[in-house]
Tab-separated table of N, CA and C in Angstrom:
chain	number	residue	atom	x	y	z
K	1	MET	N	10.039	-72.313	-86.410
K	1	MET	CA	10.315	-72.049	-87.803
K	1	MET	C	11.552	-72.834	-88.207
K	2	LYS	N	11.459	-73.400	-89.354
K	2	LYS	CA	12.532	-74.246	-89.844
K	2	LYS	C	13.677	-73.395	-90.386
K	3	ASP	N	14.895	-73.726	-89.958
K	3	ASP	CA	16.117	-73.074	-90.445
K	3	ASP	C	16.069	-71.553	-90.330
K	4	PHE	N	15.678	-71.070	-89.172
K	4	PHE	CA	15.639	-69.626	-88.935
K	4	PHE	C	17.062	-69.096	-88.831
K	5	ASN	N	17.364	-68.037	-89.573
K	5	ASN	CA	18.694	-67.437	-89.571
K	5	ASN	C	18.640	-66.132	-88.777
K	6	GLY	N	19.129	-66.183	-87.547
K	6	GLY	CA	19.069	-65.025	-86.659
K	6	GLY	C	19.898	-63.849	-87.129
K	7	LYS	N	21.028	-64.126	-87.773
K	7	LYS	CA	21.880	-63.033	-88.256
K	7	LYS	C	21.183	-62.236	-89.350
K	8	VAL	N	20.526	-62.934	-90.262
K	8	VAL	CA	19.792	-62.250	-91.337
K	8	VAL	C	18.637	-61.457	-90.741
K	9	PHE	N	17.947	-62.054	-89.782
K	9	PHE	CA	16.823	-61.380	-89.130
K	9	PHE	C	17.275	-60.093	-88.444
K	10	MET	N	18.339	-60.170	-87.661
K	10	MET	CA	18.817	-58.986	-86.946
K	10	MET	C	19.350	-57.927	-87.909
K	11	SER	N	20.063	-58.354	-88.935
K	11	SER	CA	20.585	-57.399	-89.920
K	11	SER	C	19.450	-56.688	-90.642
K	12	ALA	N	18.458	-57.445	-91.082
K	12	ALA	CA	17.325	-56.845	-91.792
K	12	ALA	C	16.531	-55.930	-90.867
K	13	SER	N	16.384	-56.312	-89.613
K	13	SER	CA	15.663	-55.467	-88.660
K	13	SER	C	16.415	-54.163	-88.406
K	14	MET	N	17.732	-54.238	-88.297
K	14	MET	CA	18.519	-53.023	-88.063
K	14	MET	C	18.518	-52.107	-89.283
K	15	VAL	N	18.592	-52.671	-90.473
K	15	VAL	CA	18.523	-51.850	-91.689
K	15	VAL	C	17.156	-51.180	-91.783
K	16	THR	N	16.108	-51.925	-91.463
K	16	THR	CA	14.770	-51.345	-91.468
K	16	THR	C	14.660	-50.246	-90.419
K	17	GLY	N	15.242	-50.465	-89.250
K	17	GLY	CA	15.237	-49.440	-88.208
K	17	GLY	C	15.949	-48.175	-88.650
K	18	LEU	N	17.060	-48.336	-89.336
K	18	LEU	CA	17.782	-47.180	-89.863
K	18	LEU	C	16.930	-46.435	-90.893
K	19	LEU	N	16.257	-47.179	-91.755
K	19	LEU	CA	15.368	-46.550	-92.736
K	19	LEU	C	14.204	-45.833	-92.056
K	20	VAL	N	13.695	-46.402	-90.967
K	20	VAL	CA	12.609	-45.757	-90.228
K	20	VAL	C	13.081	-44.418	-89.661
K	21	VAL	N	14.255	-44.409	-89.061
K	21	VAL	CA	14.779	-43.166	-88.479
K	21	VAL	C	14.998	-42.115	-89.565
K	22	ILE	N	15.612	-42.513	-90.669
K	22	ILE	CA	15.880	-41.564	-91.755
K	22	ILE	C	14.577	-41.037	-92.351
K	23	SER	N	13.617	-41.924	-92.578
K	23	SER	CA	12.356	-41.487	-93.176
K	23	SER	C	11.536	-40.650	-92.199
K	24	MET	N	11.639	-40.941	-90.893
K	24	MET	CA	10.927	-40.130	-89.913
K	24	MET	C	11.525	-38.723	-89.852
K	25	LEU	N	12.844	-38.630	-89.934
K	25	LEU	CA	13.482	-37.313	-89.961
K	25	LEU	C	13.095	-36.541	-91.221
K	26	ALA	N	12.973	-37.238	-92.339
K	26	ALA	CA	12.533	-36.577	-93.573
K	26	ALA	C	11.099	-36.084	-93.430
K	27	ARG	N	10.258	-36.865	-92.755
K	27	ARG	CA	8.875	-36.436	-92.534
K	27	ARG	C	8.841	-35.210	-91.635
K	28	LEU	N	9.660	-35.215	-90.592
K	28	LEU	CA	9.705	-34.061	-89.692
K	28	LEU	C	10.288	-32.831	-90.376
K	29	GLU	N	11.159	-33.052	-91.340
K	29	GLU	CA	11.761	-31.957	-92.102
K	29	GLU	C	10.714	-31.241	-92.949
K	30	GLY	N	9.620	-31.891	-93.213
K	30	GLY	CA	8.578	-31.299	-94.035
K	30	GLY	C	8.547	-31.921	-95.408
K	31	GLY	N	8.716	-33.220	-95.462
K	31	GLY	CA	8.805	-33.926	-96.729
K	31	GLY	C	7.537	-33.919	-97.549
K	32	SER	N	6.415	-33.598	-96.926
K	32	SER	CA	5.186	-33.567	-97.705
K	32	SER	C	4.953	-32.203	-98.350
K	33	ALA	N	5.784	-31.236	-98.017
K	33	ALA	CA	5.631	-29.895	-98.586
K	33	ALA	C	6.090	-29.883	-100.041
K	34	GLU	N	5.515	-28.995	-100.801
K	34	GLU	CA	5.855	-28.873	-102.222
K	34	GLU	C	7.273	-28.358	-102.430
K	35	THR	N	7.800	-27.637	-101.457
K	35	THR	CA	9.132	-27.054	-101.610
K	35	THR	C	10.251	-28.040	-101.301
K	36	ALA	N	9.923	-29.187	-100.727
K	36	ALA	CA	10.949	-30.176	-100.384
K	36	ALA	C	11.485	-30.828	-101.652
K	37	GLY	N	12.742	-31.224	-101.601
K	37	GLY	CA	13.353	-31.888	-102.746
K	37	GLY	C	12.807	-33.299	-102.930
K	38	LEU	N	13.094	-33.879	-104.077
K	38	LEU	CA	12.586	-35.209	-104.396
K	38	LEU	C	13.066	-36.281	-103.421
K	39	PRO	N	14.357	-36.332	-103.048
K	39	PRO	CA	14.777	-37.371	-102.094
K	39	PRO	C	14.059	-37.267	-100.746
K	40	VAL	N	13.820	-36.047	-100.285
K	40	VAL	CA	13.126	-35.864	-99.008
K	40	VAL	C	11.680	-36.319	-99.127
K	41	ARG	N	11.030	-36.022	-100.237
K	41	ARG	CA	9.646	-36.463	-100.426
K	41	ARG	C	9.548	-37.973	-100.543
K	42	ILE	N	10.524	-38.613	-101.206
K	42	ILE	CA	10.518	-40.073	-101.324
K	42	ILE	C	10.704	-40.712	-99.951
K	43	LEU	N	11.676	-40.212	-99.191
K	43	LEU	CA	11.902	-40.760	-97.853
K	43	LEU	C	10.713	-40.506	-96.937
K	44	SER	N	10.079	-39.374	-97.093
K	44	SER	CA	8.900	-39.071	-96.297
K	44	SER	C	7.759	-40.028	-96.632
K	45	GLY	N	7.596	-40.333	-97.899
K	45	GLY	CA	6.576	-41.304	-98.297
K	45	GLY	C	6.897	-42.708	-97.822
K	46	LEU	N	8.183	-43.032	-97.742
K	46	LEU	CA	8.598	-44.342	-97.245
K	46	LEU	C	8.187	-44.534	-95.793
K	47	PHE	N	8.101	-43.450	-95.050
K	47	PHE	CA	7.696	-43.554	-93.648
K	47	PHE	C	6.282	-44.110	-93.529
K	48	ASN	N	5.397	-43.752	-94.462
K	48	ASN	CA	4.040	-44.310	-94.440
K	48	ASN	C	4.062	-45.819	-94.623
K	49	VAL	N	4.950	-46.305	-95.471
K	49	VAL	CA	5.058	-47.747	-95.703
K	49	VAL	C	5.623	-48.440	-94.472
K	50	LEU	N	6.646	-47.857	-93.876
K	50	LEU	CA	7.308	-48.494	-92.743
K	50	LEU	C	6.483	-48.422	-91.459
K	51	ARG	N	5.466	-47.598	-91.420
K	51	ARG	CA	4.565	-47.544	-90.262
K	51	ARG	C	3.590	-48.712	-90.256
K	52	PHE	N	3.430	-49.377	-91.360
K	52	PHE	CA	2.524	-50.524	-91.457
K	52	PHE	C	3.184	-51.720	-90.805
K	53	PRO	N	2.557	-52.611	-90.118
K	53	PRO	CA	1.140	-52.786	-89.839
K	53	PRO	C	0.660	-52.202	-88.516
K	54	THR	N	1.538	-51.945	-87.540
K	54	THR	CA	1.022	-51.588	-86.210
K	54	THR	C	0.313	-50.244	-86.194
K	55	HIS	N	0.854	-49.248	-86.855
K	55	HIS	CA	0.223	-47.934	-86.813
K	55	HIS	C	-1.038	-47.885	-87.671
K	56	THR	N	-1.090	-48.710	-88.688
K	56	THR	CA	-2.299	-48.781	-89.502
K	56	THR	C	-3.414	-49.467	-88.725
K	57	LEU	N	-3.078	-50.538	-88.029
K	57	LEU	CA	-4.084	-51.284	-87.277
K	57	LEU	C	-4.479	-50.577	-85.985
K	58	ALA	N	-3.526	-49.940	-85.309
K	58	ALA	CA	-3.818	-49.284	-84.033
K	58	ALA	C	-4.439	-47.901	-84.226
K	59	GLY	N	-4.245	-47.308	-85.378
K	59	GLY	CA	-4.855	-46.015	-85.678
K	59	GLY	C	-4.361	-44.896	-84.791
K	60	ASP	N	-5.287	-44.106	-84.270
K	60	ASP	CA	-4.933	-42.941	-83.459
K	60	ASP	C	-4.315	-43.327	-82.122
K	61	PHE	N	-4.589	-44.540	-81.649
K	61	PHE	CA	-4.013	-44.970	-80.372
K	61	PHE	C	-2.493	-44.991	-80.441
K	62	ALA	N	-1.936	-45.416	-81.565
K	62	ALA	CA	-0.478	-45.481	-81.711
K	62	ALA	C	0.141	-44.091	-81.746
K	63	ASP	N	-0.599	-43.111	-82.188
K	63	ASP	CA	-0.074	-41.746	-82.267
K	63	ASP	C	-0.312	-40.944	-80.988
K	64	SER	N	-1.103	-41.479	-80.060
K	64	SER	CA	-1.482	-40.717	-78.876
K	64	SER	C	-0.390	-40.655	-77.818
K	65	ASN	N	0.514	-41.614	-77.811
K	65	ASN	CA	1.524	-41.700	-76.763
K	65	ASN	C	2.874	-41.983	-77.412
K	66	ASN	N	3.921	-41.280	-76.993
K	66	ASN	CA	5.243	-41.468	-77.595
K	66	ASN	C	5.782	-42.870	-77.386
K	67	ILE	N	5.568	-43.438	-76.206
K	67	ILE	CA	6.077	-44.782	-75.935
K	67	ILE	C	5.403	-45.795	-76.846
K	68	VAL	N	4.096	-45.704	-76.972
K	68	VAL	CA	3.358	-46.623	-77.848
K	68	VAL	C	3.798	-46.433	-79.290
K	69	PHE	N	4.028	-45.194	-79.684
K	69	PHE	CA	4.458	-44.895	-81.045
K	69	PHE	C	5.781	-45.584	-81.368
K	70	PHE	N	6.772	-45.436	-80.484
K	70	PHE	CA	8.092	-46.011	-80.756
K	70	PHE	C	8.117	-47.527	-80.575
K	71	VAL	N	7.327	-48.061	-79.663
K	71	VAL	CA	7.219	-49.523	-79.541
K	71	VAL	C	6.581	-50.092	-80.807
K	72	GLY	N	5.608	-49.379	-81.351
K	72	GLY	CA	5.000	-49.802	-82.611
K	72	GLY	C	6.002	-49.798	-83.753
K	73	LEU	N	6.846	-48.774	-83.807
K	73	LEU	CA	7.881	-48.735	-84.847
K	73	LEU	C	8.877	-49.872	-84.674
K	74	LEU	N	9.231	-50.189	-83.431
K	74	LEU	CA	10.132	-51.313	-83.167
K	74	LEU	C	9.499	-52.626	-83.621
K	75	CYS	N	8.217	-52.810	-83.320
K	75	CYS	CA	7.515	-54.022	-83.776
K	75	CYS	C	7.493	-54.102	-85.297
K	76	ASN	N	7.315	-52.970	-85.950
K	76	ASN	CA	7.333	-52.956	-87.411
K	76	ASN	C	8.697	-53.365	-87.952
K	77	CYS	N	9.761	-52.866	-87.337
K	77	CYS	CA	11.118	-53.231	-87.779
K	77	CYS	C	11.342	-54.725	-87.631
K	78	LEU	N	10.909	-55.284	-86.514
K	78	LEU	CA	11.050	-56.724	-86.301
K	78	LEU	C	10.186	-57.512	-87.286
K	79	PHE	N	8.997	-56.998	-87.575
K	79	PHE	CA	8.115	-57.652	-88.543
K	79	PHE	C	8.761	-57.683	-89.928
K	80	TYR	N	9.298	-56.551	-90.368
K	80	TYR	CA	9.932	-56.513	-91.684
K	80	TYR	C	11.207	-57.342	-91.720
K	81	GLY	N	11.939	-57.409	-90.606
K	81	GLY	CA	13.112	-58.274	-90.530
K	81	GLY	C	12.731	-59.740	-90.671
K	82	LEU	N	11.661	-60.143	-89.980
K	82	LEU	CA	11.173	-61.520	-90.088
K	82	LEU	C	10.666	-61.814	-91.495
K	83	LEU	N	9.943	-60.877	-92.072
K	83	LEU	CA	9.426	-61.056	-93.427
K	83	LEU	C	10.564	-61.241	-94.428
K	84	TYR	N	11.599	-60.415	-94.322
K	84	TYR	CA	12.743	-60.535	-95.222
K	84	TYR	C	13.449	-61.873	-95.028
K	85	GLU	N	13.629	-62.280	-93.779
K	85	GLU	CA	14.325	-63.534	-93.502
K	85	GLU	C	13.554	-64.721	-94.061
K	86	ARG	N	12.249	-64.731	-93.922
K	86	ARG	CA	11.430	-65.840	-94.429
K	86	ARG	C	11.409	-65.857	-95.958
K	87	ILE	N	11.312	-64.695	-96.583
K	87	ILE	CA	11.347	-64.638	-98.050
K	87	ILE	C	12.684	-65.149	-98.557
K	88	ARG	N	13.750	-64.744	-97.900
K	88	ARG	CA	15.087	-65.217	-98.281
K	88	ARG	C	15.189	-66.732	-98.126
K	89	TYR	N	14.633	-67.272	-97.055
K	89	TYR	CA	14.650	-68.718	-96.828
K	89	TYR	C	13.896	-69.457	-97.938
K	90	PHE	N	12.696	-68.990	-98.275
K	90	PHE	CA	11.897	-69.671	-99.296
K	90	PHE	C	12.542	-69.589	-100.673
K	91	ILE	N	13.181	-68.484	-100.989
K	91	ILE	CA	13.875	-68.374	-102.279
K	91	ILE	C	15.043	-69.343	-102.333
K	92	ARG	N	15.794	-69.441	-101.246
K	92	ARG	CA	16.926	-70.384	-101.218
K	92	ARG	C	16.437	-71.827	-101.304
K	93	GLU	N	15.312	-72.141	-100.686
K	93	GLU	CA	14.756	-73.493	-100.756
K	93	GLU	C	14.312	-73.826	-102.179
K	94	LYS	N	13.707	-72.868	-102.854
K	94	LYS	CA	13.265	-73.089	-104.239
K	94	LYS	C	14.455	-73.353	-105.151
K	95	ARG	N	15.543	-72.634	-104.948
K	95	ARG	CA	16.729	-72.820	-105.790
K	95	ARG	C	17.374	-74.179	-105.564
K	96	ASN	N	17.292	-74.693	-104.349
K	96	ASN	CA	17.946	-75.958	-104.023
K	96	ASN	C	17.116	-77.183	-104.384
K	97	GLN	N	15.867	-76.997	-104.774
K	97	GLN	CA	15.038	-78.137	-105.166
K	97	GLN	C	15.425	-78.603	-106.563
K	98	PRO	N	15.424	-79.931	-106.755
K	98	PRO	CA	15.782	-80.448	-108.098
K	98	PRO	C	14.692	-80.232	-109.126
């Protein structure tokens, strides 16, 4: 990959990982319940987004084993970190073109 920025990739992956942990805790708190507050329900819904793509593609297999589940979440964090880094690169390239 051309002009890959490792610092941006690692930062974005760590921020995504933090969001995964927070949203997973909100889901465990019962974020889908009607009695939960709005921030908890929003964070709980965010967990569904952050589970994509590995848990969506692997289906029940990803939920069957704790190790597979957390490795899948780690892969998702790295995927979103890479996606953010590439989007940032393309936006900067567009701005620098005459």
